[in-house]
Tab-separated table of C-alpha atoms and ligand atoms in Angstrom:
chain	number	residue	atom	x	y	z
A	1	MET	CA	52.482	16.325	-293.794
A	2	LYS	CA	53.986	13.043	-292.890
A	3	PRO	CA	51.329	10.394	-292.111
A	4	LYS	CA	51.156	9.490	-288.378
A	5	ILE	CA	50.844	6.012	-287.178
A	6	LEU	CA	50.164	4.852	-283.655
A	7	LEU	CA	52.103	1.643	-282.843
A	8	ILE	CA	50.432	-0.288	-280.060
A	9	TYR	CA	52.331	-3.051	-278.151
A	10	THR	CA	49.993	-5.670	-276.433
A	11	GLY	CA	52.692	-8.285	-275.949
A	12	GLY	CA	53.615	-11.500	-277.706
A	13	THR	CA	56.750	-13.209	-278.864
A	14	ILE	CA	57.967	-10.260	-280.793
A	15	GLY	CA	58.889	-8.482	-277.504
A	16	MET	CA	59.711	-11.569	-275.343
A	17	MET	CA	62.813	-12.711	-273.774
A	18	LYS	CA	63.806	-15.871	-271.842
A	19	ASP	CA	63.065	-15.699	-268.066
A	20	PRO	CA	66.491	-16.427	-266.606
A	21	GLU	CA	64.932	-18.893	-264.021
A	22	THR	CA	62.282	-20.817	-265.914
A	23	LYS	CA	63.873	-20.351	-269.387
A	24	ALA	CA	60.353	-19.765	-270.724
A	25	LEU	CA	59.560	-16.800	-272.983
A	26	ARG	CA	57.751	-13.925	-271.448
A	27	ALA	CA	56.902	-10.402	-272.505
A	28	PHE	CA	59.166	-7.471	-271.572
A	29	ASP	CA	59.398	-3.807	-271.841
A	30	PHE	CA	58.356	-2.060	-275.075
A	31	SER	CA	61.206	0.469	-275.081
A	32	LYS	CA	63.647	-2.354	-275.236
A	33	LEU	CA	61.813	-3.736	-278.221
A	34	LEU	CA	62.242	-0.666	-280.395
A	35	VAL	CA	65.947	-0.478	-279.639
A	36	HIS	CA	66.364	-3.572	-281.782
A	37	ILE	CA	64.753	-1.967	-284.840
A	38	PRO	CA	66.332	1.497	-285.400
A	39	GLU	CA	65.376	1.052	-289.190
A	40	ILE	CA	61.895	2.285	-288.541
A	41	LYS	CA	63.267	5.762	-288.191
A	42	GLN	CA	63.887	5.673	-291.957
A	43	LEU	CA	60.242	5.259	-292.705
A	44	ASP	CA	58.396	8.288	-294.239
A	45	CYS	CA	55.967	8.704	-291.330
A	46	GLU	CA	55.741	9.854	-287.743
A	47	ILE	CA	55.269	6.984	-285.272
A	48	ASP	CA	53.924	7.370	-281.828
A	49	THR	CA	53.924	4.392	-279.479
A	50	PHE	CA	51.635	3.039	-276.816
A	51	SER	CA	52.370	-0.015	-274.744
A	52	PHE	CA	50.016	-2.057	-272.532
A	53	GLU	CA	51.040	-1.469	-268.965
A	54	GLU	CA	51.496	-5.116	-268.478
A	55	PRO	CA	52.188	-6.719	-271.884
A	56	ILE	CA	50.732	-10.194	-272.182
A	57	ASP	CA	51.148	-13.504	-274.014
A	58	SER	CA	48.195	-13.508	-276.330
A	59	SER	CA	46.887	-16.580	-274.671
A	60	ASP	CA	45.816	-14.334	-271.856
A	61	MET	CA	43.722	-12.172	-274.281
A	62	ASN	CA	40.080	-11.753	-273.082
A	63	LEU	CA	37.188	-9.354	-273.395
A	64	GLU	CA	38.563	-6.863	-271.014
A	65	GLU	CA	41.882	-6.634	-272.875
A	66	TRP	CA	40.006	-6.301	-276.187
A	67	ARG	CA	38.097	-3.408	-274.761
A	68	ASN	CA	41.337	-1.888	-273.463
A	69	LEU	CA	42.890	-2.227	-277.027
A	70	GLY	CA	39.660	-0.995	-278.694
A	71	ASP	CA	39.441	1.997	-276.396
A	72	VAL	CA	43.132	3.040	-277.197
A	73	ILE	CA	42.399	2.945	-280.899
A	74	ASN	CA	39.105	4.652	-280.559
A	75	GLU	CA	40.433	7.474	-278.279
A	76	ASN	CA	43.215	8.144	-280.782
A	77	TYR	CA	41.238	7.475	-283.884
A	78	ASP	CA	41.163	11.008	-285.292
A	79	SER	CA	44.751	11.804	-284.594
A	80	TYR	CA	46.372	9.028	-286.688
A	81	GLN	CA	46.179	7.865	-290.296
A	82	GLY	CA	46.349	4.190	-289.115
A	83	PHE	CA	47.187	1.768	-286.292
A	84	VAL	CA	49.801	-1.137	-286.084
A	85	VAL	CA	49.122	-3.528	-283.231
A	86	LEU	CA	51.961	-5.833	-282.008
A	87	HIS	CA	50.226	-8.844	-280.663
A	88	GLY	CA	51.062	-12.607	-280.073
A	89	SER	CA	50.156	-14.762	-282.983
A	90	ASP	CA	48.419	-17.480	-280.912
A	91	THR	CA	45.135	-15.477	-280.680
A	92	MET	CA	45.826	-12.775	-283.306
A	93	SER	CA	42.963	-14.104	-285.575
A	94	TYR	CA	40.452	-13.881	-282.672
A	95	THR	CA	41.552	-10.357	-281.844
A	96	GLY	CA	41.635	-9.277	-285.415
A	97	SER	CA	38.121	-10.624	-285.965
A	98	THR	CA	36.755	-9.052	-282.817
A	99	LEU	CA	38.278	-5.621	-283.707
A	100	SER	CA	36.604	-5.805	-287.110
A	101	PHE	CA	33.206	-6.043	-285.643
A	102	MET	CA	34.030	-3.474	-282.850
A	103	PHE	CA	34.929	-0.777	-285.425
A	104	GLU	CA	32.102	-0.300	-287.852
A	105	ASN	CA	32.774	1.768	-290.989
A	106	LEU	CA	36.447	1.838	-290.429
A	107	THR	CA	37.983	4.532	-292.512
A	108	LYS	CA	41.718	3.678	-291.716
A	109	PRO	CA	43.831	0.558	-291.328
A	110	ILE	CA	44.348	-1.434	-288.219
A	111	ILE	CA	47.184	-3.873	-288.960
A	112	LEU	CA	47.998	-6.611	-286.471
A	113	THR	CA	51.379	-8.207	-286.583
A	114	GLY	CA	53.889	-10.079	-284.417
A	115	SER	CA	56.461	-12.675	-284.988
A	116	GLN	CA	57.470	-16.397	-284.388
A	117	LEU	CA	60.904	-15.352	-283.042
A	118	PRO	CA	61.632	-12.567	-280.566
A	119	ILE	CA	62.996	-9.358	-282.065
A	120	GLY	CA	66.281	-9.829	-280.341
A	121	ASP	CA	66.924	-13.116	-282.055
A	122	LEU	CA	69.403	-13.219	-284.872
A	123	ARG	CA	66.968	-15.023	-287.177
A	124	THR	CA	63.937	-12.958	-286.247
A	125	ASP	CA	60.954	-12.505	-288.512
A	126	ALA	CA	59.949	-9.546	-286.389
A	127	LYS	CA	61.700	-6.781	-288.388
A	128	GLU	CA	60.216	-7.447	-291.813
A	129	ASN	CA	56.785	-8.003	-290.259
A	130	LEU	CA	56.848	-4.748	-288.278
A	131	ILE	CA	58.462	-2.599	-291.062
A	132	THR	CA	56.073	-3.718	-293.846
A	133	SER	CA	53.043	-3.467	-291.534
A	134	LEU	CA	53.978	0.215	-291.025
A	135	GLN	CA	54.434	0.710	-294.713
A	136	LEU	CA	51.121	-0.734	-295.500
A	137	ALA	CA	49.397	1.350	-292.854
A	138	ILE	CA	50.758	4.556	-294.386
A	139	GLN	CA	49.496	3.780	-297.975
A	140	GLN	CA	47.202	6.623	-298.963
A	141	ASP	CA	45.736	8.277	-302.148
A	142	ASP	CA	44.055	11.697	-302.549
A	143	LYS	CA	41.127	10.554	-300.576
A	144	GLY	CA	42.971	9.218	-297.572
A	145	PRO	CA	44.041	5.799	-296.301
A	146	ILE	CA	43.882	3.024	-298.877
A	147	ILE	CA	43.323	0.131	-296.462
A	148	LYS	CA	40.120	0.713	-294.372
A	149	GLU	CA	39.887	-2.605	-292.455
A	150	VAL	CA	41.418	-4.787	-289.796
A	151	CYS	CA	44.210	-6.774	-291.276
A	152	ILE	CA	46.952	-9.277	-290.205
A	153	TYR	CA	50.477	-8.855	-291.819
A	154	PHE	CA	52.686	-11.941	-291.425
A	155	GLU	CA	55.438	-13.426	-293.579
A	156	TYR	CA	55.042	-11.259	-296.641
A	157	GLN	CA	51.286	-11.425	-296.784
A	158	LEU	CA	48.513	-8.980	-295.815
A	159	TYR	CA	45.261	-10.796	-294.930
A	160	ARG	CA	41.687	-9.667	-293.922
A	161	ALA	CA	41.997	-10.453	-290.281
A	162	ASN	CA	38.554	-12.004	-289.867
A	163	ARG	CA	39.341	-14.420	-292.642
A	164	THR	CA	42.412	-15.871	-291.072
A	165	ALA	CA	43.373	-18.723	-288.657
A	166	LYS	CA	46.755	-19.557	-287.102
A	167	MET	CA	47.856	-22.671	-288.983
A	168	ASN	CA	51.469	-23.297	-287.872
A	169	ALA	CA	53.245	-23.091	-284.659
A	170	GLU	CA	56.668	-23.598	-286.231
A	171	HIS	CA	56.860	-21.951	-289.704
A	172	PHE	CA	57.296	-18.188	-290.143
A	173	GLU	CA	54.210	-18.542	-292.313
A	174	ALA	CA	51.960	-18.910	-289.387
A	175	PHE	CA	48.503	-17.790	-290.818
A	176	SER	CA	46.414	-18.791	-293.606
A	177	SER	CA	43.103	-17.303	-295.102
A	178	PRO	CA	41.658	-20.304	-296.782
A	179	ASN	CA	38.412	-18.605	-298.094
A	180	TYR	CA	39.641	-15.211	-299.123
A	181	PRO	CA	42.877	-14.410	-301.018
A	182	PRO	CA	45.717	-12.164	-299.445
A	183	LEU	CA	45.009	-8.491	-299.770
A	184	ALA	CA	48.607	-7.684	-300.538
A	185	ILE	CA	51.831	-9.486	-301.102
A	186	SER	CA	55.204	-8.069	-300.260
A	187	GLY	CA	57.990	-8.863	-302.649
A	188	VAL	CA	60.248	-6.609	-304.474
A	189	HIS	CA	57.237	-4.435	-304.635
A	190	LEU	CA	54.378	-3.978	-302.285
A	191	ASN	CA	51.514	-5.543	-304.295
A	192	ILE	CA	48.104	-4.429	-302.996
A	193	ASP	CA	45.164	-6.031	-304.688
A	194	HIS	CA	42.805	-2.999	-304.699
A	195	LYS	CA	39.804	-4.954	-305.823
A	196	LEU	CA	39.886	-7.341	-302.723
A	197	LEU	CA	40.100	-4.503	-300.140
A	198	TRP	CA	36.894	-3.905	-298.063
A	199	LYS	CA	34.861	-1.077	-299.432
A	200	GLY	CA	32.235	-0.984	-296.764
A	201	ARG	CA	28.575	-1.656	-296.991
A	202	VAL	CA	27.748	1.331	-299.257
A	203	ASP	CA	25.705	-0.932	-301.784
A	204	ASP	CA	23.382	-2.394	-299.194
A	205	PRO	CA	21.586	0.239	-297.087
A	206	SER	CA	18.820	-2.054	-296.075
A	207	VAL	CA	21.294	-3.815	-293.766
A	208	VAL	CA	23.528	-1.002	-292.852
A	209	TYR	CA	23.451	-1.748	-289.215
A	210	ALA	CA	24.434	1.799	-288.300
A	211	GLU	CA	21.078	3.198	-289.429
A	212	GLN	CA	19.537	1.628	-286.333
A	213	SER	CA	21.571	3.809	-284.005
A	214	ARG	CA	20.103	7.042	-282.911
A	215	SER	CA	23.419	8.617	-281.856
A	216	THR	CA	24.769	7.758	-285.267
A	217	LYS	CA	21.881	9.626	-286.845
A	218	ALA	CA	22.661	12.679	-284.642
A	219	GLU	CA	26.175	12.669	-285.627
A	220	GLN	CA	25.261	12.273	-289.294
A	221	LEU	CA	23.043	15.425	-289.106
A	222	GLN	CA	25.951	17.334	-287.410
A	223	THR	CA	28.611	16.282	-289.977
A	224	SER	CA	26.410	15.850	-292.932
A	225	LYS	CA	28.424	12.765	-293.752
A	226	PRO	CA	26.631	9.692	-295.103
A	227	VAL	CA	25.978	7.183	-292.365
A	228	ASN	CA	28.451	4.646	-293.800
A	229	GLU	CA	31.349	7.080	-293.620
A	230	ILE	CA	31.084	7.565	-289.829
A	231	MET	CA	33.133	5.199	-287.773
A	232	ASN	CA	31.093	3.696	-284.955
A	233	TYR	CA	32.959	2.168	-281.968
A	234	ARG	CA	30.902	-0.788	-280.559
A	235	PRO	CA	33.024	-2.416	-277.799
A	236	ASP	CA	30.180	-4.212	-275.995
A	237	LEU	CA	30.345	-7.999	-276.452
A	238	VAL	CA	28.455	-10.907	-274.952
A	239	ASP	CA	30.655	-13.486	-273.463
A	240	LYS	CA	28.122	-16.292	-272.593
A	241	VAL	CA	29.063	-18.286	-275.640
A	242	VAL	CA	30.876	-21.539	-276.438
A	243	VAL	CA	32.554	-23.419	-279.300
A	244	LEU	CA	31.476	-26.981	-279.425
A	245	LYS	CA	33.595	-29.241	-281.786
A	246	LEU	CA	31.997	-32.409	-282.751
A	247	PHE	CA	33.880	-35.684	-282.761
A	248	PRO	CA	32.865	-39.217	-283.502
A	249	GLY	CA	31.650	-40.754	-280.207
A	250	ILE	CA	30.659	-37.471	-278.619
A	251	THR	CA	28.190	-38.457	-275.835
A	252	GLU	CA	24.677	-37.169	-274.997
A	253	GLU	CA	25.941	-36.232	-271.524
A	254	VAL	CA	28.533	-33.873	-272.857
A	255	VAL	CA	26.214	-32.203	-275.405
A	256	GLN	CA	23.544	-31.937	-272.779
A	257	ALA	CA	26.015	-30.513	-270.113
A	258	ILE	CA	27.109	-27.710	-272.595
A	259	CYS	CA	23.657	-26.877	-273.680
A	260	SER	CA	22.459	-26.659	-270.162
A	261	ILE	CA	25.160	-23.979	-269.071
A	262	GLU	CA	23.290	-21.281	-267.020
A	263	GLY	CA	22.843	-18.228	-269.023
A	264	LEU	CA	24.365	-19.536	-272.198
A	265	LYS	CA	23.454	-17.352	-275.238
A	266	GLY	CA	25.134	-18.839	-278.148
A	267	ILE	CA	27.044	-21.977	-279.441
A	268	VAL	CA	29.360	-22.050	-282.439
A	269	LEU	CA	28.947	-25.617	-283.565
A	270	GLU	CA	31.914	-26.972	-285.478
A	271	THR	CA	30.492	-29.765	-287.652
A	272	TYR	CA	31.988	-32.027	-290.238
A	273	GLY	CA	32.558	-31.247	-293.847
A	274	SER	CA	29.777	-29.061	-295.373
A	275	GLY	CA	27.956	-28.791	-292.074
A	276	ASN	CA	27.142	-32.351	-291.163
A	277	ALA	CA	26.388	-33.866	-287.765
A	278	PRO	CA	25.239	-37.055	-286.138
A	279	THR	CA	21.722	-37.983	-286.926
A	280	GLN	CA	20.848	-39.608	-283.631
A	281	LYS	CA	17.612	-38.354	-282.138
A	282	TRP	CA	19.122	-37.358	-278.781
A	283	PHE	CA	21.529	-35.043	-280.531
A	284	VAL	CA	19.019	-33.141	-282.643
A	285	SER	CA	16.488	-33.010	-279.693
A	286	ILE	CA	19.089	-31.376	-277.433
A	287	LEU	CA	19.903	-28.790	-279.969
A	288	LYS	CA	16.117	-28.156	-280.774
A	289	LYS	CA	15.675	-27.628	-276.943
A	290	ALA	CA	18.557	-25.182	-276.751
A	291	LEU	CA	17.165	-23.178	-279.646
A	292	GLU	CA	13.715	-23.142	-277.903
A	293	ASN	CA	15.542	-21.766	-274.889
A	294	ASN	CA	16.649	-18.745	-276.903
A	295	ILE	CA	20.282	-20.073	-277.484
A	296	ARG	CA	21.480	-19.134	-280.969
A	297	ILE	CA	23.493	-21.933	-282.717
A	298	VAL	CA	25.737	-21.266	-285.686
A	299	ASN	CA	26.872	-24.070	-287.886
A	300	VAL	CA	30.590	-23.790	-288.969
A	301	THR	CA	32.720	-26.365	-290.578
A	302	GLN	CA	35.832	-27.997	-288.969
A	303	CYS	CA	37.386	-28.059	-292.371
A	304	ILE	CA	40.163	-25.592	-293.047
A	305	GLY	CA	38.593	-24.340	-296.284
A	306	GLY	CA	35.166	-24.495	-297.950
A	307	ALA	CA	31.698	-23.733	-296.625
A	308	VAL	CA	28.688	-25.162	-294.736
A	309	SER	CA	25.818	-25.954	-296.954
A	310	MET	CA	22.971	-27.257	-294.935
A	311	GLY	CA	20.761	-29.682	-296.808
A	312	LYS	CA	23.467	-30.939	-299.117
A	313	TYR	CA	23.672	-34.274	-297.128
A	314	GLU	CA	20.955	-35.987	-295.196
A	315	THR	CA	23.236	-35.490	-292.075
A	316	SER	CA	22.630	-31.788	-292.174
A	317	ILE	CA	19.020	-31.588	-293.254
A	318	GLN	CA	17.791	-31.963	-289.620
A	319	LEU	CA	20.023	-29.041	-288.556
A	320	LYS	CA	18.461	-26.744	-291.155
A	321	LYS	CA	14.946	-27.877	-290.244
A	322	ILE	CA	15.358	-27.089	-286.539
A	323	GLY	CA	16.808	-23.638	-287.353
A	324	LEU	CA	20.570	-23.517	-287.037
A	325	VAL	CA	22.249	-20.406	-288.626
A	326	SER	CA	24.582	-21.150	-291.409
A	327	GLY	CA	28.130	-20.001	-290.887
A	328	LYS	CA	28.753	-20.606	-294.600
A	329	ASP	CA	32.577	-20.060	-295.108
A	330	ILE	CA	33.265	-18.114	-291.932
A	331	THR	CA	36.224	-19.227	-289.611
A	332	THR	CA	35.482	-20.354	-286.125
A	333	GLU	CA	37.478	-17.408	-284.938
A	334	ALA	CA	35.287	-14.919	-286.776
A	335	ALA	CA	32.073	-16.809	-285.982
A	336	LEU	CA	32.850	-16.555	-282.293
A	337	ALA	CA	33.502	-12.709	-282.522
A	338	LYS	CA	30.413	-12.041	-284.782
A	339	MET	CA	28.274	-13.900	-282.290
A	340	MET	CA	29.620	-12.044	-279.254
A	341	TYR	CA	28.851	-8.873	-281.267
A	342	LEU	CA	25.461	-9.738	-282.728
A	343	LEU	CA	24.181	-11.120	-279.405
A	344	GLN	CA	24.713	-7.644	-278.022
A	345	HIS	CA	22.989	-5.812	-280.922
A	346	THR	CA	20.166	-7.865	-282.012
A	347	ASP	CA	16.880	-8.993	-280.228
A	348	SER	CA	15.237	-11.486	-282.375
A	349	VAL	CA	16.352	-14.802	-283.818
A	350	ASP	CA	15.480	-13.460	-287.368
A	351	SER	CA	17.539	-10.407	-287.133
A	352	PHE	CA	20.474	-12.465	-285.671
A	353	ARG	CA	20.210	-14.864	-288.479
A	354	SER	CA	19.908	-12.239	-291.208
A	355	TYR	CA	23.037	-10.305	-290.010
A	356	PHE	CA	25.005	-13.419	-289.335
A	357	GLU	CA	24.360	-14.903	-292.785
A	358	SER	CA	25.263	-11.580	-294.511
A	359	SER	CA	28.703	-10.006	-294.724
A	360	LEU	CA	29.101	-7.153	-292.221
A	361	ARG	CA	32.866	-6.637	-292.533
A	362	GLY	CA	33.850	-9.057	-295.372
A	363	GLU	CA	34.100	-11.971	-292.905
A	364	ILE	CA	31.769	-14.376	-294.943
A	365	THR	CA	30.920	-14.939	-298.531
A	366	ALA	CA	27.177	-14.212	-298.469
B	1	LIG	N1	52.681	-17.285	-277.269
B	1	LIG	C1	52.922	-16.177	-278.062
B	1	LIG	C2	51.673	-15.301	-278.048
B	1	LIG	O1	50.663	-15.534	-278.649
B	1	LIG	C3	53.112	-16.619	-279.450
B	1	LIG	C4	53.405	-15.495	-280.441
B	1	LIG	O2	53.632	-14.406	-280.032
B	1	LIG	O3	53.481	-15.714	-281.620
B	1	LIG	O4	51.589	-14.302	-277.252
């Protein structure tokens, strides 16, 4: 039997054309998109398609759209060997990170791709991106799909989605994954680096989050599958979060205003270098107050690569002392997604910290 792939179109440049009046690019009809790429019929798989009713520029991505996308994948999960999601590149790393947490114990690939030039453009990068994404999604061995995680494929490289950030608005090579190597490189051959692929959390049952879920246990009894082989769809996320990027000269007023947002539950604090921040008393005391008010604060670095290491410099010791969570080498995009997810599924500061600082989907080097 040929593998079956569901190709989902959310929007993005890949399917855009110029508005005749404003001359700005906007998303258009999915059927017109596929007309430009008859080559996909030659692939050794069956492809079904699903399009968002109103395709969007990914700058309009939000929690509701993430749930719509997650629901489509979840509802079709058993019928397909994998999923390829066409998505704008602007927020693709956020969506990829979020999907990676929504789908626990993934047993199939979800590959996001898009392009820098519309598919109708003569020099488009869309065709290679789409064709190779489909080819990667159908890779299987005698146990089933080889890739069992959420990935981004762009310009000859397959990345773990929750390790990526969009780095370039001009080059075809738009993404980078500074703290984790590409999972596959497409050249003359499709070179998948099997040892880098996500293998799940089989080795670490004490923190297998699924074990806390009663419904999962019930399913486990019915299917007699080990708990870490049952996919759990967890679409609920908490949106009362903020990213606060430090800059020299940031004022007390600004930090105070952010920490006083009504109902705020979490702050992803983008600090300097290996997790350093101003040592002024007002700064530390506002953060301390926020932590006492049950706001979780995660320390991530503004640097493109490398990790937070609180305590390495004097300028981060105080952050460690008051109890910030270390984001280690996580990207801001993945930190935000992980925070939205863990705020929904943890009650205490300690469990939030212990899950955040460990690797749930390969998003952090723990
Ligand atoms: N603005 C577009 C989007 O993110 C850019 C792209 O598709 O690459 O939807």
